[in-house]
Short mmCIF file of C-alpha atoms in Angstrom, two decimals:
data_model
loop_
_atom_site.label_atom_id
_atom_site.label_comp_id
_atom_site.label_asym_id
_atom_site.label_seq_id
_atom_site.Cartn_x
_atom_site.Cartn_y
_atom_site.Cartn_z
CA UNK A 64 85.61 103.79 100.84
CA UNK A 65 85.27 107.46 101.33
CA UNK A 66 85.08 109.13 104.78
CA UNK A 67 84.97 111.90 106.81
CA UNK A 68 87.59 112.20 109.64
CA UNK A 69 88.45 114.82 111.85
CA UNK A 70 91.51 116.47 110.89
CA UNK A 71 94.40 115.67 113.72
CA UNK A 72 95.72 118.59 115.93
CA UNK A 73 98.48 121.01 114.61
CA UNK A 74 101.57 120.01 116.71
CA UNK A 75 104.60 121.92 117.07
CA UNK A 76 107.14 120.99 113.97
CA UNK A 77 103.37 119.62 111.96
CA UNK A 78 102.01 121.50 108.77
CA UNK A 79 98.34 121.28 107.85
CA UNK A 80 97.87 120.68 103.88
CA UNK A 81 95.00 120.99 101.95
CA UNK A 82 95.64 118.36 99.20
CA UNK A 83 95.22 119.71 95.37
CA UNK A 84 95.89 116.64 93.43
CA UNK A 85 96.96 113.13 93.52
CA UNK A 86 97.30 110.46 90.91
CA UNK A 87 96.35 106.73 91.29
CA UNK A 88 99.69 104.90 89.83
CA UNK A 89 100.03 101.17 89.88
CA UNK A 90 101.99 100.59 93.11
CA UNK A 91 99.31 102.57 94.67
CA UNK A 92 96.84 99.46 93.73
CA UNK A 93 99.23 96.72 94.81
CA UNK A 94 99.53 98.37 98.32
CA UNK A 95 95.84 98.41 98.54
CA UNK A 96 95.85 94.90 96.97
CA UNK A 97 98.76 93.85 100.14
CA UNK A 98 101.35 92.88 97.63
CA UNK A 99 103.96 95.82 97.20
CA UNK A 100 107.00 95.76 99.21
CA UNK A 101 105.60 98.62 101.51
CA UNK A 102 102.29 98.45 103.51
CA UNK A 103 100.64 101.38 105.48
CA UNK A 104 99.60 99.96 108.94
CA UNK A 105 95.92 99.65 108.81
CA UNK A 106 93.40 101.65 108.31
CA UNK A 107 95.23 103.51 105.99
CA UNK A 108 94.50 106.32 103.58
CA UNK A 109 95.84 105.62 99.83
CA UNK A 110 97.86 107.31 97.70
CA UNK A 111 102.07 107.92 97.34
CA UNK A 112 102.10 111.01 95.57
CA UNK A 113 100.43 114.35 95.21
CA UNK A 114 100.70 118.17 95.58
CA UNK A 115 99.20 120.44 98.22
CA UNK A 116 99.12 124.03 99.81
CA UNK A 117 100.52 125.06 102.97
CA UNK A 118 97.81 126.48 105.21
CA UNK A 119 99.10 126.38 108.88
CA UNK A 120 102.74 125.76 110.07
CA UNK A 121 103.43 124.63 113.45
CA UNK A 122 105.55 126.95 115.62
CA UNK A 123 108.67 125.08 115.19
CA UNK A 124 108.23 125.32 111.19
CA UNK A 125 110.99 127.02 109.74
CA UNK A 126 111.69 126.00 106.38
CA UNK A 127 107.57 125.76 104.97
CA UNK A 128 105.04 128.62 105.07
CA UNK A 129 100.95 129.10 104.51
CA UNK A 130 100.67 129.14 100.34
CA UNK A 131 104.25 127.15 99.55
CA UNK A 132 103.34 124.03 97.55
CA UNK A 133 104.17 120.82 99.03
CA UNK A 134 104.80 117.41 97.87
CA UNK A 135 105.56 113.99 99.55
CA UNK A 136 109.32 113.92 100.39
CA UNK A 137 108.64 109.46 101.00
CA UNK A 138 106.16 106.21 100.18
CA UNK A 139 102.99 106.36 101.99
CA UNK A 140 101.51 109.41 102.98
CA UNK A 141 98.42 108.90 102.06
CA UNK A 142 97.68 111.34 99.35
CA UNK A 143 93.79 110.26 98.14
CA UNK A 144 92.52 113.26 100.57
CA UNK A 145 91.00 116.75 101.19
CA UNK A 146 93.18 118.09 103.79
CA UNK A 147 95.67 116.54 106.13
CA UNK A 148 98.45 117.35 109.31
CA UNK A 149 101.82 115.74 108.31
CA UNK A 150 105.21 116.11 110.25
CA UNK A 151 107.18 118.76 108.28
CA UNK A 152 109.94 116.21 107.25
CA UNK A 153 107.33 114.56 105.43
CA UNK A 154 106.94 116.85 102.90
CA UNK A 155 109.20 118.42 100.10
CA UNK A 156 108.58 122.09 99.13
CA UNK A 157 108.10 122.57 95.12
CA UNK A 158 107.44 125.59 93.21
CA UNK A 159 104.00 126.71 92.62
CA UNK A 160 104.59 128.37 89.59
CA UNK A 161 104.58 125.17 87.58
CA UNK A 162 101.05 123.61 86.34
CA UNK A 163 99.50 121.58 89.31
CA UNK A 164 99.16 118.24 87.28
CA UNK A 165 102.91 118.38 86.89
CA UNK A 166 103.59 119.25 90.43
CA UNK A 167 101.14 116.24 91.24
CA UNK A 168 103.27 113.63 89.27
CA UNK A 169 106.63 114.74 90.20
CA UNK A 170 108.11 112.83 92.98
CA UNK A 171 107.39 108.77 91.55
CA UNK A 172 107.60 109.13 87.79
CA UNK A 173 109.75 111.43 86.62
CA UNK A 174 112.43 111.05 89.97
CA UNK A 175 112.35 107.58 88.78
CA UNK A 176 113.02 108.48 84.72
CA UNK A 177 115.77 110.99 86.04
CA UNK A 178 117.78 108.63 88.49
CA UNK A 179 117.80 105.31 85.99
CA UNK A 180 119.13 107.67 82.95
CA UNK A 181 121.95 109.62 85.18
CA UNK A 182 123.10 106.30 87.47
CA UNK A 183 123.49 103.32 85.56
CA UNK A 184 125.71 104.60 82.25
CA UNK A 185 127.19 107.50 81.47
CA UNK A 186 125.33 109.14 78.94
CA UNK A 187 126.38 111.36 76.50
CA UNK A 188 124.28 113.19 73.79
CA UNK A 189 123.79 111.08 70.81
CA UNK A 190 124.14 107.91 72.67
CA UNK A 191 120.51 105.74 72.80
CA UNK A 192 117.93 104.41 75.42
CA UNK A 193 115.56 101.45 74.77
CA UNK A 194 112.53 100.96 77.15
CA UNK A 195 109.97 98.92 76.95
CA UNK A 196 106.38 100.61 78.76
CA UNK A 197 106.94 103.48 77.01
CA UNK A 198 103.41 104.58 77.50
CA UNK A 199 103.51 104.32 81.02
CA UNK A 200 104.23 107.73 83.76
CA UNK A 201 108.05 106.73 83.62
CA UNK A 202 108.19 105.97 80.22
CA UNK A 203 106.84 109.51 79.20
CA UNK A 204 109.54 111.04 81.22
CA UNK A 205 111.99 108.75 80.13
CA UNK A 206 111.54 110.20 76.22
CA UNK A 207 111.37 113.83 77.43
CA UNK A 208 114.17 114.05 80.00
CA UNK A 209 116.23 112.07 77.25
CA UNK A 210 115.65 114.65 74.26
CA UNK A 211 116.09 117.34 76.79
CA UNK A 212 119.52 115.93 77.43
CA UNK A 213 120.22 115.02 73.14
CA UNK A 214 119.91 111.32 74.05
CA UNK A 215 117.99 108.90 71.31
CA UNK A 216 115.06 106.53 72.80
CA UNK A 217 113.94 103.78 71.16
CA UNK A 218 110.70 103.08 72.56
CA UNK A 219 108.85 99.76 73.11
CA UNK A 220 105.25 99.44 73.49
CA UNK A 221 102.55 96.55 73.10
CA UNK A 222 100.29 96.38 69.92
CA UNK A 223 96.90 97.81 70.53
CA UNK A 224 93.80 98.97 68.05
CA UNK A 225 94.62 102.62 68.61
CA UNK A 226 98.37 101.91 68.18
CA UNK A 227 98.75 105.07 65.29
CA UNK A 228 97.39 107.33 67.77
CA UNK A 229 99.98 106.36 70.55
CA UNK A 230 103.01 106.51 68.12
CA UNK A 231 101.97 109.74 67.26
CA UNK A 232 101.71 111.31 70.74
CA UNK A 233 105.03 109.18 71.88
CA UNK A 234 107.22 111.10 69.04
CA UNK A 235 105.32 114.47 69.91
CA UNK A 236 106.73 113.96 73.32
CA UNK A 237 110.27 113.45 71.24
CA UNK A 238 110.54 109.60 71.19
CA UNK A 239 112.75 108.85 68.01
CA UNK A 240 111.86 105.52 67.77
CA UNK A 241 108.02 103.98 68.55
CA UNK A 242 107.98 99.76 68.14
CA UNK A 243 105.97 97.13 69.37
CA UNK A 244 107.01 94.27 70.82
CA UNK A 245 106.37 91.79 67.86
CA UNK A 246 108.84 94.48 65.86
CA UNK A 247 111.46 93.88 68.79
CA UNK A 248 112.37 90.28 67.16
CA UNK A 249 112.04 91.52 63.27
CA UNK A 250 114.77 91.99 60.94
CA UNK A 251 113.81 95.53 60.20
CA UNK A 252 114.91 96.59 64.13
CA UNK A 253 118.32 96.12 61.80
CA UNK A 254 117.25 99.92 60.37
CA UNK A 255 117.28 101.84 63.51
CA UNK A 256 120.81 100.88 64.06
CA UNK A 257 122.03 102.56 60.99
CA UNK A 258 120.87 106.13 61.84
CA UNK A 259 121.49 105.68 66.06
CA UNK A 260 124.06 103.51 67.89
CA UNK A 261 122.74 100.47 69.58
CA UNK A 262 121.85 101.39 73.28
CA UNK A 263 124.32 101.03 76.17
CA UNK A 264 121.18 101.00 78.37
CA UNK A 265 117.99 99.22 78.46
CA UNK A 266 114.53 99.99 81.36
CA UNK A 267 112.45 96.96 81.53
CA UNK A 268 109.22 97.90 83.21
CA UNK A 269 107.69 94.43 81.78
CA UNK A 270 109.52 91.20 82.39
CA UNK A 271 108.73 87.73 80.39
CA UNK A 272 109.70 87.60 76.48
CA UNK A 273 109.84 90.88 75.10
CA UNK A 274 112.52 91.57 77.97
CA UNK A 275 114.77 88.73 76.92
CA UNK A 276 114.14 90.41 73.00
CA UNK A 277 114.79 93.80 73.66
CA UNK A 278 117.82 92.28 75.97
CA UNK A 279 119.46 91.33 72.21
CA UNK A 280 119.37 94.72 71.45
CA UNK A 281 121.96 95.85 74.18
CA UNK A 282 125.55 96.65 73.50
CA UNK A 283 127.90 94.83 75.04
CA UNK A 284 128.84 95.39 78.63
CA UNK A 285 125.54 97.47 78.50
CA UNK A 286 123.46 97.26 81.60
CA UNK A 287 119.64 96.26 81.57
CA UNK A 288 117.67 98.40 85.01
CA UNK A 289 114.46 96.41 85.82
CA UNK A 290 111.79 98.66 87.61
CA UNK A 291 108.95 97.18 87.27
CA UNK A 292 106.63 93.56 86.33
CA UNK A 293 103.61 94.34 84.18
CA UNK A 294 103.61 91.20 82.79
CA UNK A 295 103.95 89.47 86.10
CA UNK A 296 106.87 86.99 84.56
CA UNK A 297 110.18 86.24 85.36
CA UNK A 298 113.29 88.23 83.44
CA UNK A 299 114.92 85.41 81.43
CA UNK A 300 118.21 85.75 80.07
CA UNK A 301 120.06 83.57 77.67
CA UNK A 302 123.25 82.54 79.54
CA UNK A 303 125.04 83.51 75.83
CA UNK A 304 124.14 87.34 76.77
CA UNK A 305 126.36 87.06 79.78
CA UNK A 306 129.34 84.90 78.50
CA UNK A 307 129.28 86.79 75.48
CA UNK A 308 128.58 90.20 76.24
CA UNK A 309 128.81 90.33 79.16
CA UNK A 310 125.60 92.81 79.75
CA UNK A 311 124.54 93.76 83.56
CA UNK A 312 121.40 93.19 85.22
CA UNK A 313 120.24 95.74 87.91
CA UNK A 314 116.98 97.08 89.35
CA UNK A 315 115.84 100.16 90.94
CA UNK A 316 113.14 101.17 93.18
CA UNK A 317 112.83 105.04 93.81
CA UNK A 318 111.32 104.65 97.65
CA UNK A 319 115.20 102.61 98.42
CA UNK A 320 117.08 105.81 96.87
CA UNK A 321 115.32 108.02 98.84
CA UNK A 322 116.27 105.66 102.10
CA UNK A 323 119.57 105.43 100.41
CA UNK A 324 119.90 108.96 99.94
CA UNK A 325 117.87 110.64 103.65
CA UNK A 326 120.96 112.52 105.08
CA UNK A 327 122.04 113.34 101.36
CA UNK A 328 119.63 116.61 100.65
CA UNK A 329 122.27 117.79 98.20
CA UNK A 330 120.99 115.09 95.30
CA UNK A 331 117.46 115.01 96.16
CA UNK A 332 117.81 118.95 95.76
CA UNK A 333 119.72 118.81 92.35
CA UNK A 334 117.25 116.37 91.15
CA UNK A 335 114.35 117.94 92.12
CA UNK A 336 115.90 121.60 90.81
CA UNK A 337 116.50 120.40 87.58
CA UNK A 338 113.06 118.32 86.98
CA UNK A 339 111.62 121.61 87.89
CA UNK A 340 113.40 124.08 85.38
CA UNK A 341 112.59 121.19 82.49
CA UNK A 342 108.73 121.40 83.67
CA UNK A 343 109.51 125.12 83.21
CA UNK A 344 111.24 125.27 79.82
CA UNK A 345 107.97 122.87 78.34
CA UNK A 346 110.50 119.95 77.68
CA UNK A 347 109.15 117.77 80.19
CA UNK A 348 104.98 117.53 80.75
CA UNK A 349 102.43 115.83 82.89
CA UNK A 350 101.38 112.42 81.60
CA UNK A 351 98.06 112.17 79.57
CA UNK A 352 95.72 112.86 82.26
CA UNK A 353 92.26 112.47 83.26
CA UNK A 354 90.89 114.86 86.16
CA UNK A 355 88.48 112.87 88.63
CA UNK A 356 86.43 114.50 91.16
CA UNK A 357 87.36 112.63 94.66
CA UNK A 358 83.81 111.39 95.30
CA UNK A 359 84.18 108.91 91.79
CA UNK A 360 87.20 107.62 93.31
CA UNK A 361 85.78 103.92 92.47
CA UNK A 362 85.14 104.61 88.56
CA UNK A 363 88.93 105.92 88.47
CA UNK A 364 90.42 103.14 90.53
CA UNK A 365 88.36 100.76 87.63
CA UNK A 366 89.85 102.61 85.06
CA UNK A 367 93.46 102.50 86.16
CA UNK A 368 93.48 98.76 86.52
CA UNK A 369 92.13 97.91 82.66
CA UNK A 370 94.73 97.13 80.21
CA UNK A 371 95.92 99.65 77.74
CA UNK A 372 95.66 102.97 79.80
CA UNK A 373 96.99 105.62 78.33
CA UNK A 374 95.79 108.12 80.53
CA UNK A 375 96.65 108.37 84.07
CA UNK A 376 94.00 108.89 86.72
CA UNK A 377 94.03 112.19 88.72
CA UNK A 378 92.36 112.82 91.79
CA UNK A 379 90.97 116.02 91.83
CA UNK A 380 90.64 117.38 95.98
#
């Protein structure tokens, strides 16, 4: 529910924020619903990701400033709020001349698009991507980060009555290839591989069957990165796609790279840089968003949790 609390003293090395914008994404629901892998101690406020303005600095505040933008620098924050004191190395400075939606989205979405595409193969341009969830916050990154860089995605999504008006915004955003998942065991998929070479990597976001079919797809010694379970099902693999060709099966989960990675500033830093200068340039966007006022938190919360969303929910603070 919504409530009013007092806002917690300024300490020393603390910076006061007044929140901007947050978006509800899916592992934001399954902390709420007490099944992610991370749970706030109780009560908690919602929300893993977000953008705010500095407006008070404790004294021991070097590096952050009233006016800087700021965005999570970790998991649970608690972002779904007007204002709030956080510890300074809580928060990640980004710059504030990029548009607020994008600043809002930054640190889940496309961190996660970014570190599967640049840690798993070694890319070059003209090599390919399939994903399956291309619709989703990732997937959206995943296509622009990948043109950006001259790499071909071939891009898996589920069929759906406005499917024309998906595959249209998908190849606006530079997809090359838009499928569904019935196409994924077809003959035709036979086509794409005449114009792009088959991909060397595959992101499952899904799990059950149309993993296993876009799994055929993969080159050989090609490595599948599983980072997420819409479809709440298993990953099966036929024990052929191992023998045979001899394809990898890994996951990722952006929260353990930034554990991984807390005395390594130098990659976060890169990462974040170049994410940044792509918002800049107009190669890499927000995903379709809708703006919600904070007090009808409850109709976007509904709206994030019914199948086919193609917009993601944006608290507006």
């Amino acid at each position: 529910r919504l409530k009013d609390l007092e806002v917690a003293e300024l300490g020393d090395s603390d910076v006061r924020v007044q929140m901007l914008a947050a978006p509800i994404n899916p592992a934001d629901i399954n902390m709420i619903q007490g099944t992610y892998a991370i749970l706030s101690p109780l009560p908690a406020v919602g929300g893993n990701e977000g953008v705010g303005e500095v407006l008070e600095v404790g004294r021991h505040v070097a590096a952050l400033k009233p006016g800087d933008w700021v965005i999570p620098a970790g998991a649970g924050l608690g972002t779904w709020r007007t204002q709030g004191v956080f510890p300074e190395e809580t928060l990640l400075k980004v710059p504030s001349d990029i548009p607020v939606l994008c600043a809002a989205t930054l640190s889940v979405n496309p961190c996660t698009a970014y570190r599967m595409l640049a840690d798993f193969e070694t890319l070059a341009p003209g090599d390919s991507v399939i994903q399956n969830a291309a619709n989703s916050g990732v997937g959206q990154a995943v296509i622009q980060i990948a043109k950006a860089s001259g790499i071909k995605t071939i891009n898996v999504v589920r069929d759906r009555p406005d499917l024309p008006k998906l595959v249209e915004r998908l190849m606006a955003l530079g997809a090359d290839h838009v499928i569904t998942e019935e196409m994924l065991r077809k003959p035709e998929m036979k086509d794409i591989f005449k114009s792009i070479p088959k991909p060397r990597l595959a992101l499952n976001c899904v799990g059950g069957k149309s993993t296993t079919e876009m799994l055929r797809h993969l080159q050989p010694k090609g490595t599948m990165v599983t980072y997420g379970g819409m479809a709440k099902q298993p990953v099966m693999v036929p024990v052929s796609a191992f023998i045979f060709r001899d394809v990898r099966l890994r996951g990722f989960w952006m929260t353990q790279w930034r554990k991984d990675h807390a005395q390594d500033q130098e990659s976060l830093t890169s990462m974040m840089d170049a994410l940044c200068q792509l918002v800049r340039r107009g190669q890499l966007t927000a995903p379709a968003c809708t703006e919600v006022p904070l007090q009808d938190y409850k109709a976007a919360l509904e709206a994030t949790m019914k199948p086919f969303t193609s917009s993601k929910q944006i608290l507006l603070l």
